[in-house]
């Protein structure tokens, strides 16, 4: 399987990452990826850039080093009500939005509380990707929630970095993969690269999908036409 976009990556604007936007784009070009998502951490994370970073993304051209760079962010889900850490003024400027749960921002809850949080994430029209959903500490009711992603315009992420360091992620993502397959829910595969060297290193995530005998046509970034259609059909038109 060949993937055409890596839509969850961090530049040095998130201070525990190590590549400039040019270096990250070059990393994508070297891997033959025509599309890269630049999704630095929204302001609640300790390593996040100033709010101004998110308001000034129009300074970047759409194509860098021959790669289409989507100007985006990784939002934090902050509580069960679905509160996030960038308001509409900023979200309207985003071409791509990942939204994730991080222990630095949202304390792990009970399965019921985590489920409520994810159900509220589903209601946010600005979110494109539910980032690294597999951690044990954020276990939610997979059987109930995963089918609701079908045709929601949001993609469940298979995150290559997460499966190596988030406890339970590999096993839980296998369960989620089987549910997505059963209910025909589209997913996305990303690296969450924090350096140019990791861009396009999808194997840890694609291994899980392969083990689940996952249908390629349900992977939104496994085909350029499919992904471009998803971009064109985003619920929220971008106003830079
Ligand atoms: Zn994250
Ligand atoms: Zn990330």
Coordinates of C-alpha atoms and ligand atoms in Angstrom, one line a residue:
X1 CA 0.0 0.0 0.0
X2 CA 1.3 3.5 -0.9
X3 CA 0.2 6.4 1.2
X4 CA 0.1 9.9 -0.4
X5 CA -0.2 12.2 2.6
X6 CA 1.2 12.4 6.1
X7 CA -1.3 14.8 7.8
X8 CA -0.1 14.8 11.4
X9 CA 3.4 16.2 11.9
X10 CA 5.2 18.8 14.1
X11 CA 7.7 21.4 13.3
X12 CA 10.1 23.2 15.7
X13 CA 7.1 25.5 16.5
X14 CA 6.3 22.6 18.9
X15 CA 9.5 22.8 20.9
X16 CA 10.1 19.0 21.3
X17 CA 10.1 18.6 17.5
X18 CA 13.2 19.2 15.4
X19 CA 12.5 20.3 11.9
X20 CA 11.6 23.6 10.3
X21 CA 8.6 23.6 7.9
X22 CA 11.0 23.6 4.9
X23 CA 12.9 20.6 6.4
X24 CA 9.6 18.7 7.1
X25 CA 8.4 19.4 3.5
X26 CA 11.7 18.2 2.2
X27 CA 11.3 15.0 4.3
X28 CA 7.9 14.4 2.7
X29 CA 9.3 15.0 -0.8
X30 CA 12.1 12.5 -0.2
X31 CA 9.5 9.9 0.8
X32 CA 7.5 10.7 -2.4
X33 CA 4.6 12.2 -0.4
X34 CA 2.8 15.0 -2.3
X35 CA 0.9 16.2 0.8
X36 CA 2.1 17.1 4.3
X37 CA 0.0 18.3 7.3
X38 CA 1.7 20.8 9.6
X39 CA -0.2 20.3 12.8
X40 CA 1.7 21.9 15.7
X41 CA 0.3 21.7 19.2
X42 CA -2.5 24.1 20.2
X43 CA -1.8 26.3 23.2
X44 CA -2.7 24.0 26.1
X45 CA 0.4 21.8 25.6
X46 CA 3.6 22.8 27.4
X47 CA 5.6 22.8 24.1
X48 CA 3.1 24.7 22.0
X49 CA 3.8 27.9 20.1
X50 CA 2.3 31.3 20.9
X51 CA -1.2 31.8 19.7
X52 CA 0.2 34.1 17.0
X53 CA 1.6 31.0 15.3
X54 CA -1.9 29.9 14.5
X55 CA -3.1 33.3 13.4
X56 CA -0.2 33.9 10.9
X57 CA -0.2 30.7 8.9
X58 CA -1.1 32.6 5.7
X59 CA 2.6 33.6 5.6
X60 CA 3.3 30.2 4.2
X61 CA 2.8 29.3 0.6
X62 CA 0.6 26.3 -0.1
X63 CA 3.4 24.4 -1.8
X64 CA 6.9 24.1 -0.2
X65 CA 9.7 22.0 -1.7
X66 CA 7.1 20.7 -4.2
X67 CA 4.9 19.4 -1.4
X68 CA 1.4 20.7 -0.6
X69 CA 1.6 21.7 3.0
X70 CA -1.7 21.9 4.8
X71 CA -1.7 24.6 7.4
X72 CA -3.2 23.0 10.5
X73 CA -3.0 22.3 14.2
X74 CA -3.3 19.5 16.7
X75 CA -6.1 20.6 19.0
X76 CA -6.5 19.4 22.5
X77 CA -9.7 18.0 23.7
X78 CA -9.8 19.6 27.2
X79 CA -12.8 18.0 28.9
X80 CA -15.8 15.8 28.5
X81 CA -17.9 18.6 27.1
X82 CA -15.7 18.7 24.0
X83 CA -14.0 22.0 24.8
X84 CA -10.9 22.7 22.6
X85 CA -8.1 25.1 22.9
X86 CA -8.4 27.3 19.8
X87 CA -11.5 29.3 19.1
X88 CA -13.3 29.7 15.8
X89 CA -11.3 32.7 14.8
X90 CA -8.3 30.4 14.5
X91 CA -10.0 27.3 13.4
X92 CA -11.6 29.0 10.4
X93 CA -8.0 29.5 9.1
X94 CA -7.1 25.9 9.3
X95 CA -6.9 23.6 6.3
X96 CA -6.5 20.5 8.5
X97 CA -7.4 19.9 12.1
X98 CA -6.3 16.9 14.2
X99 CA -7.9 16.7 17.7
X100 CA -6.3 14.5 20.4
X101 CA -6.4 13.7 24.1
X102 CA -3.1 14.3 26.0
X103 CA -2.5 13.6 29.7
X104 CA -0.9 17.0 30.0
X105 CA -4.3 18.6 29.3
X106 CA -7.1 16.2 30.0
X107 CA -7.0 13.8 32.9
X108 CA -7.9 10.3 31.9
X109 CA -11.5 9.6 32.9
X110 CA -13.7 6.5 33.3
X111 CA -14.8 4.7 30.1
X112 CA -18.1 6.6 30.3
X113 CA -16.4 10.0 30.7
X114 CA -13.9 9.3 27.8
X115 CA -16.9 8.2 25.7
X116 CA -18.7 11.4 26.3
X117 CA -15.6 13.4 25.4
X118 CA -15.2 11.6 22.0
X119 CA -19.0 11.9 21.3
X120 CA -18.5 15.7 21.8
X121 CA -15.4 15.7 19.6
X122 CA -17.6 14.2 16.9
X123 CA -19.9 17.3 17.1
X124 CA -17.1 19.8 16.4
X125 CA -17.4 20.8 12.7
X126 CA -13.8 21.9 12.5
X127 CA -12.2 18.6 13.4
X128 CA -10.9 16.4 10.6
X129 CA -9.0 13.7 12.5
X130 CA -9.4 12.1 15.9
X131 CA -5.7 11.8 16.8
X132 CA -4.1 8.7 18.3
X133 CA -7.3 7.3 19.9
X134 CA -5.8 4.0 21.2
X135 CA -4.3 4.7 24.6
X136 CA -5.5 2.5 27.5
X137 CA -6.0 5.6 29.7
X138 CA -8.5 7.1 27.3
X139 CA -10.4 3.9 26.5
X140 CA -13.9 4.7 25.3
X141 CA -16.8 2.5 24.3
X142 CA -15.4 1.5 20.9
X143 CA -18.4 -0.6 19.9
X144 CA -20.7 2.4 20.4
X145 CA -18.6 5.2 19.1
X146 CA -16.6 3.9 16.2
X147 CA -19.6 3.3 13.9
X148 CA -20.7 6.9 14.5
X149 CA -17.6 8.1 12.6
X150 CA -19.0 6.7 9.3
X151 CA -19.7 9.5 6.9
X152 CA -19.0 12.1 9.7
X153 CA -16.2 13.8 7.6
X154 CA -13.9 12.8 10.4
X155 CA -11.2 10.2 10.3
X156 CA -10.0 7.9 13.0
X157 CA -6.2 8.0 13.1
X158 CA -3.8 5.1 13.0
X159 CA -0.8 6.9 14.4
X160 CA 2.6 5.2 13.8
X161 CA 4.3 7.0 16.8
X162 CA 1.5 6.3 19.3
X163 CA 1.6 2.5 19.0
X164 CA 5.2 2.5 20.2
X165 CA 4.8 4.5 23.4
X166 CA 1.1 4.7 24.4
X167 CA 0.2 1.8 26.6
X168 CA -2.3 -0.5 25.0
X169 CA -2.4 1.4 21.7
X170 CA -1.4 -1.5 19.4
X171 CA -4.0 -3.8 20.9
X172 CA -6.7 -1.2 21.1
X173 CA -6.1 0.0 17.5
X174 CA -6.4 -3.5 16.3
X175 CA -9.9 -3.7 17.9
X176 CA -10.7 -0.3 16.4
X177 CA -9.5 -1.5 13.0
X178 CA -11.8 -4.5 13.1
X179 CA -14.8 -2.2 14.0
X180 CA -14.0 0.2 11.2
X181 CA -13.8 -2.6 8.7
X182 CA -17.1 -4.1 10.0
X183 CA -18.9 -0.7 9.8
X184 CA -17.1 0.7 6.7
X185 CA -15.7 3.6 8.7
X186 CA -12.9 5.6 6.8
X187 CA -9.6 6.0 8.6
X188 CA -6.3 7.9 8.1
X189 CA -2.7 6.8 8.7
X190 CA -0.3 9.4 10.0
X191 CA 3.2 9.3 11.6
X192 CA 3.0 12.2 14.1
X193 CA 6.6 12.8 13.0
X194 CA 8.5 15.2 15.3
X195 CA 11.5 15.3 12.9
X196 CA 12.0 15.3 9.1
X197 CA 13.5 11.8 9.4
X198 CA 10.3 10.3 10.6
X199 CA 8.0 11.8 8.0
X200 CA 6.3 9.0 6.0
X201 CA 7.5 6.2 8.4
X202 CA 4.0 4.7 8.6
X203 CA 4.9 1.0 9.1
X204 CA 4.0 0.7 12.8
X205 CA 0.4 1.8 11.9
X206 CA 0.1 0.0 8.6
X207 CA 1.2 -3.3 10.3
X208 CA -1.9 -3.1 12.5
X209 CA -4.2 -2.5 9.5
X210 CA -2.5 -5.3 7.6
X211 CA -3.1 -7.7 10.6
X212 CA -6.8 -6.7 10.5
X213 CA -6.9 -7.4 6.7
X214 CA -8.1 -3.8 6.4
X215 CA -9.6 -2.7 3.1
X216 CA -7.4 -0.1 1.4
X217 CA -10.4 1.8 0.0
X218 CA -11.3 2.8 3.6
X219 CA -7.9 4.5 4.1
X220 CA -8.5 8.1 3.0
X221 CA -4.9 8.9 2.4
X222 CA -4.1 5.8 0.4
X223 CA -5.2 7.4 -2.9
X224 CA -4.6 11.0 -4.1
X225 CA -8.0 11.4 -5.7
X226 CA -9.8 10.1 -2.6
X227 CA -7.9 12.5 -0.3
X228 CA -8.4 15.5 -2.5
X229 CA -12.1 14.8 -2.5
X230 CA -12.0 14.6 1.3
X231 CA -10.3 18.0 1.4
X232 CA -12.7 19.5 -1.1
X233 CA -15.7 18.2 1.0
X234 CA -14.5 19.5 4.4
X235 CA -17.4 20.9 6.2
X236 CA -15.8 24.2 6.9
X237 CA -14.4 26.2 4.0
X238 CA -11.1 27.7 4.8
X239 CA -10.9 31.5 5.1
X240 CA -7.2 32.4 5.4
Ligands
LIG1 ZN1 -0.8 14.2 20.1
LIG2 ZN1 1.1 15.1 17.4

